[in-house]
Coordinates of C-alpha atoms and ligand atoms in Angstrom, one line a residue:
X1 CA 15.5 -39.7 37.8
X2 CA 14.8 -36.4 39.7
X3 CA 17.4 -34.8 42.0
X4 CA 16.4 -35.4 45.6
X5 CA 15.9 -32.2 47.6
X6 CA 17.6 -33.4 50.8
X7 CA 16.0 -31.5 53.7
X8 CA 17.7 -33.6 56.4
X9 CA 21.2 -32.8 55.2
X10 CA 20.3 -29.1 54.9
X11 CA 18.6 -29.1 58.4
X12 CA 21.8 -30.4 59.9
X13 CA 23.9 -27.8 58.2
X14 CA 21.5 -25.0 59.4
X15 CA 21.5 -26.4 62.9
X16 CA 25.3 -26.5 63.0
X17 CA 25.4 -22.9 62.0
X18 CA 22.8 -22.0 64.5
X19 CA 24.7 -23.7 67.3
X20 CA 27.6 -21.4 66.7
X21 CA 25.2 -18.4 66.5
X22 CA 23.6 -19.3 69.8
X23 CA 26.9 -19.8 71.5
X24 CA 27.9 -16.3 70.6
X25 CA 24.7 -14.7 71.8
X26 CA 24.6 -12.5 74.9
X27 CA 22.0 -14.7 76.6
X28 CA 19.9 -17.7 75.8
X29 CA 16.8 -17.9 73.7
X30 CA 13.9 -19.7 75.4
X31 CA 11.1 -21.4 73.4
X32 CA 7.9 -22.3 75.2
X33 CA 5.5 -24.7 73.5
X34 CA 1.9 -25.0 74.6
X35 CA 0.6 -28.4 73.7
X36 CA -3.1 -29.2 74.2
X37 CA -4.5 -32.8 74.2
X38 CA -2.9 -36.1 73.4
X39 CA -2.8 -36.3 69.7
X40 CA 0.1 -38.7 69.1
X41 CA 1.4 -36.9 66.0
X42 CA 1.4 -33.5 67.8
X43 CA 3.2 -35.1 70.7
X44 CA 6.0 -36.3 68.4
X45 CA 6.3 -32.9 66.7
X46 CA 6.4 -31.0 70.0
X47 CA 9.0 -33.4 71.5
X48 CA 11.1 -33.0 68.3
X49 CA 11.0 -29.2 68.6
X50 CA 12.3 -29.5 72.2
X51 CA 15.0 -32.0 71.2
X52 CA 16.4 -29.9 68.4
X53 CA 16.2 -26.7 70.3
X54 CA 18.3 -28.2 73.2
X55 CA 20.7 -29.6 70.7
X56 CA 21.7 -26.1 69.6
X57 CA 21.7 -24.5 73.0
X58 CA 18.2 -23.0 73.1
X59 CA 16.2 -23.6 76.3
X60 CA 12.9 -25.2 75.5
X61 CA 9.9 -25.9 77.7
X62 CA 6.7 -27.8 76.9
X63 CA 3.5 -26.9 78.8
X64 CA 1.0 -29.7 78.5
X65 CA -2.8 -29.3 78.9
X66 CA -5.6 -31.8 78.9
X67 CA -7.8 -31.6 75.8
X68 CA -10.7 -30.3 77.9
X69 CA -8.7 -27.3 79.1
X70 CA -10.6 -24.0 79.4
X71 CA -9.7 -21.3 76.9
X72 CA -9.2 -18.8 79.8
X73 CA -6.4 -20.9 81.2
X74 CA -4.5 -20.8 77.9
X75 CA -5.1 -17.0 77.6
X76 CA -3.8 -16.4 81.1
X77 CA -0.7 -18.5 80.6
X78 CA 0.1 -16.8 77.3
X79 CA -0.2 -13.4 79.0
X80 CA 2.2 -14.6 81.7
X81 CA 4.7 -15.8 79.0
X82 CA 4.3 -12.5 77.1
X83 CA 5.6 -10.5 80.0
X84 CA 8.2 -13.0 81.1
X85 CA 11.5 -11.5 79.9
X86 CA 13.3 -14.9 79.9
X87 CA 10.8 -16.3 77.4
X88 CA 11.7 -15.1 73.9
X89 CA 9.5 -17.4 71.7
X90 CA 6.0 -18.8 72.2
X91 CA 4.4 -21.5 70.1
X92 CA 0.9 -23.0 70.4
X93 CA 0.9 -26.4 68.8
X94 CA -2.0 -26.9 66.3
X95 CA -4.6 -28.3 65.9
X96 CA -6.4 -27.2 69.1
X97 CA -9.6 -28.9 70.3
X98 CA -12.8 -27.6 68.8
X99 CA -14.1 -25.8 71.9
X100 CA -11.0 -23.5 71.8
X101 CA -11.2 -20.4 69.6
X102 CA -7.9 -20.7 67.7
X103 CA -7.8 -17.2 66.4
X104 CA -8.3 -15.8 69.9
X105 CA -5.5 -17.9 71.3
X106 CA -3.1 -17.0 68.5
X107 CA -4.0 -13.3 68.7
X108 CA -3.0 -13.3 72.4
X109 CA 0.6 -14.1 71.6
X110 CA 2.9 -11.0 71.6
X111 CA 3.9 -10.5 67.9
X112 CA 7.6 -10.1 69.0
X113 CA 7.4 -13.7 70.5
X114 CA 5.3 -15.2 67.8
X115 CA 7.8 -17.8 66.5
X116 CA 5.3 -19.3 64.0
X117 CA 4.3 -16.0 62.5
X118 CA 0.6 -17.0 63.0
X119 CA -0.7 -14.0 64.9
X120 CA -3.0 -11.8 62.8
X121 CA -0.4 -9.0 63.3
X122 CA 2.4 -11.0 61.8
X123 CA 0.3 -12.4 59.0
X124 CA -1.0 -8.9 58.4
X125 CA 2.6 -7.7 57.9
X126 CA 3.3 -10.6 55.6
X127 CA 0.2 -10.0 53.5
X128 CA 0.9 -6.2 53.4
X129 CA 4.3 -6.9 51.8
X130 CA 6.2 -5.9 55.0
X131 CA 8.5 -8.1 57.1
X132 CA 6.9 -10.0 59.9
X133 CA 8.8 -10.8 63.1
X134 CA 8.8 -14.4 61.9
X135 CA 7.7 -16.2 58.7
X136 CA 5.7 -19.4 59.1
X137 CA 8.2 -22.2 59.5
X138 CA 7.1 -24.6 56.7
X139 CA 7.0 -22.0 53.9
X140 CA 10.3 -20.6 55.1
X141 CA 11.8 -24.1 55.0
X142 CA 10.5 -24.8 51.5
X143 CA 12.0 -21.6 50.1
X144 CA 15.3 -22.2 51.9
X145 CA 15.4 -25.7 50.4
X146 CA 14.6 -24.5 46.9
X147 CA 17.3 -21.8 47.2
X148 CA 19.8 -24.3 48.4
X149 CA 19.4 -26.2 45.1
X150 CA 19.4 -22.9 43.1
X151 CA 15.9 -23.4 41.9
X152 CA 14.7 -20.2 40.2
X153 CA 11.3 -18.9 41.5
X154 CA 11.1 -15.5 39.8
X155 CA 8.6 -15.7 36.9
X156 CA 7.8 -19.4 37.5
X157 CA 4.3 -20.8 37.8
X158 CA 4.0 -22.1 41.4
X159 CA 0.9 -24.3 42.0
X160 CA 0.1 -24.9 45.7
X161 CA -2.4 -27.6 46.6
X162 CA -3.8 -26.7 50.0
X163 CA -5.0 -23.4 51.5
X164 CA -4.2 -23.7 55.2
X165 CA -3.0 -20.8 57.3
X166 CA 0.0 -22.9 58.2
X167 CA 1.3 -23.7 54.7
X168 CA -0.8 -22.8 51.6
X169 CA -1.8 -19.2 52.3
X170 CA 1.5 -17.9 53.7
X171 CA 3.5 -19.8 51.1
X172 CA 1.5 -18.3 48.3
X173 CA 2.3 -14.8 49.6
X174 CA 6.0 -15.6 50.1
X175 CA 6.1 -16.9 46.5
X176 CA 4.4 -13.8 45.2
X177 CA 7.1 -11.7 47.1
X178 CA 9.6 -13.7 45.0
X179 CA 7.8 -12.8 41.8
X180 CA 6.3 -16.2 41.1
X181 CA 2.9 -16.5 39.4
X182 CA 0.9 -18.4 42.0
X183 CA -2.2 -20.6 41.8
X184 CA -3.7 -22.0 45.0
X185 CA -5.8 -25.1 44.6
X186 CA -7.9 -26.9 47.3
X187 CA -10.6 -29.5 47.9
X188 CA -13.2 -27.6 45.8
X189 CA -10.9 -27.0 42.8
X190 CA -12.3 -28.4 39.6
X191 CA -10.0 -30.3 37.2
X192 CA -7.0 -30.2 39.5
X193 CA -4.8 -32.2 37.1
X194 CA -5.3 -29.5 34.4
X195 CA -3.9 -26.9 36.7
X196 CA -1.1 -29.0 38.3
X197 CA 0.1 -30.0 34.8
X198 CA 1.0 -26.3 34.2
X199 CA 3.1 -26.0 37.3
X200 CA 6.9 -25.3 37.1
X201 CA 6.9 -25.8 40.9
X202 CA 4.2 -27.9 42.5
X203 CA 3.8 -27.8 46.3
X204 CA 1.3 -30.4 47.7
X205 CA 0.0 -29.7 51.2
X206 CA -3.3 -31.4 50.8
X207 CA -2.9 -34.3 53.2
X208 CA -3.5 -37.4 51.2
X209 CA -1.9 -39.4 48.4
X210 CA -3.2 -37.4 45.4
X211 CA -0.3 -36.4 43.1
X212 CA 0.3 -39.0 40.4
X213 CA 2.7 -38.9 37.4
X214 CA -0.1 -37.9 35.0
X215 CA -0.7 -34.7 37.0
X216 CA 2.7 -33.1 36.5
X217 CA 4.7 -31.9 33.5
X218 CA 8.1 -33.0 32.6
X219 CA 10.9 -31.4 34.7
X220 CA 8.5 -30.0 37.3
X221 CA 9.9 -29.3 40.8
X222 CA 7.8 -31.2 43.2
X223 CA 7.6 -30.4 46.9
X224 CA 5.6 -32.7 49.1
X225 CA 4.4 -31.3 52.4
X226 CA 2.1 -34.2 53.2
X227 CA 3.0 -36.8 55.8
X228 CA 0.9 -39.7 57.0
X229 CA 1.4 -43.4 57.9
X230 CA 0.4 -46.1 55.4
X231 CA -1.5 -49.2 56.5
X232 CA 1.9 -51.0 56.5
X233 CA 3.3 -48.4 58.9
X234 CA 5.5 -46.6 56.4
X235 CA 5.6 -42.8 56.3
X236 CA 4.3 -41.3 53.0
X237 CA 3.5 -38.0 51.5
X238 CA 0.8 -36.6 49.1
X239 CA 2.9 -37.6 46.1
X240 CA 3.4 -41.0 44.5
X241 CA 7.2 -40.7 44.8
X242 CA 8.1 -43.8 42.8
X243 CA 6.4 -42.6 39.6
X244 CA 6.6 -38.8 39.9
X245 CA 10.3 -38.9 40.6
X246 CA 10.8 -40.3 37.1
X247 CA 9.3 -37.2 35.5
X248 CA 10.2 -34.4 38.0
X249 CA 13.5 -32.5 37.8
X250 CA 13.6 -32.2 41.6
X251 CA 11.6 -33.8 44.3
X252 CA 11.4 -33.8 48.1
X253 CA 11.3 -37.3 49.8
X254 CA 9.0 -38.1 52.7
X255 CA 10.4 -38.4 55.3
X256 CA 13.5 -36.3 54.9
X257 CA 12.3 -33.3 52.8
X258 CA 10.0 -30.6 54.1
X259 CA 9.7 -32.0 57.7
X260 CA 13.3 -31.4 58.7
X261 CA 13.2 -28.0 57.0
X262 CA 10.3 -27.0 59.2
X263 CA 12.2 -27.8 62.3
X264 CA 15.3 -25.9 61.0
X265 CA 13.2 -22.9 60.2
X266 CA 11.6 -22.9 63.6
X267 CA 15.0 -22.8 65.2
X268 CA 16.1 -20.0 62.8
X269 CA 12.9 -18.1 63.8
X270 CA 13.7 -18.6 67.5
X271 CA 17.2 -17.3 67.2
X272 CA 16.1 -14.4 64.9
X273 CA 13.4 -13.4 67.5
X274 CA 16.0 -13.4 70.3
X275 CA 18.5 -11.3 68.2
X276 CA 15.7 -8.8 67.3
X277 CA 14.2 -8.6 70.7
X278 CA 14.1 -5.0 72.0
X279 CA 15.4 -3.8 68.6
X280 CA 12.2 -3.4 66.6
Ligands
GUN301 N1 0.9 -28.1 63.4 C1 1.3 -28.5 62.2 N2 2.3 -27.7 61.8 C2 2.4 -26.7 62.7 C3 3.3 -25.6 62.8 O1 4.1 -25.2 61.9 N3 3.2 -24.8 63.9 C4 2.3 -25.1 64.9 N4 2.2 -24.3 66.0 N5 1.5 -26.2 64.9 C5 1.6 -26.9 63.8

């Protein structure tokens, strides 16, 4: 049976440390989340961000917009937040409705307040091998979780299923920075199992139950980024946990693995941005 990579426990440890860090700050970080539309999953994520921020002494505000909101309104509001000295972190919850140009919206956020690290400026720094103001939260959380369990990354073959801007692409770069050999697979990849079977570390961020025990090698480290609700209402990931956990050396549960680490990383990013504000 695989060792369970317990993201919830580590999240609580990180948040306890952060609470002390925030209490010692000269001022209070303020995170503003822009939330467009009424996707129930997004609403839960956004409320969670506010809940955990407040738990550790960060001020958090959610600005809600109807799904038909005009792009100009969002751009104007982001510009106001950019110049408001009390606001130290800005997050636009994704996905955005189709009529909104996501890249234009993300590009409007001041890189110093870009708590997701999604602006072209920050992703440009990351992909140039430099340090961005913030690393995307889910990849940061995954690396922190692997480090906590002393899982070696240097020289390992890391296979990532999924090529999103939120997880797959930045994680690939961050794994390269840690000297992994990285393969990124996606919906058009042929013979997926032939590739996943060569993984020392397999990260699935593909959004569906696709990783079965015959797709991984013995003692692989399995990280499941997927989260969706089964017909019976149970939360599940991309990985068949029951069977894969018998072969893997380590595995993240869903829920309780990557999700809590994303929240912890977002809070770390918020405090880091505050501490670095005016310094860089
Ligand atoms: N939607 C799903 N994950 C994320 C995330 O990490 N940040 C933002 N802004 N939206 C998301």
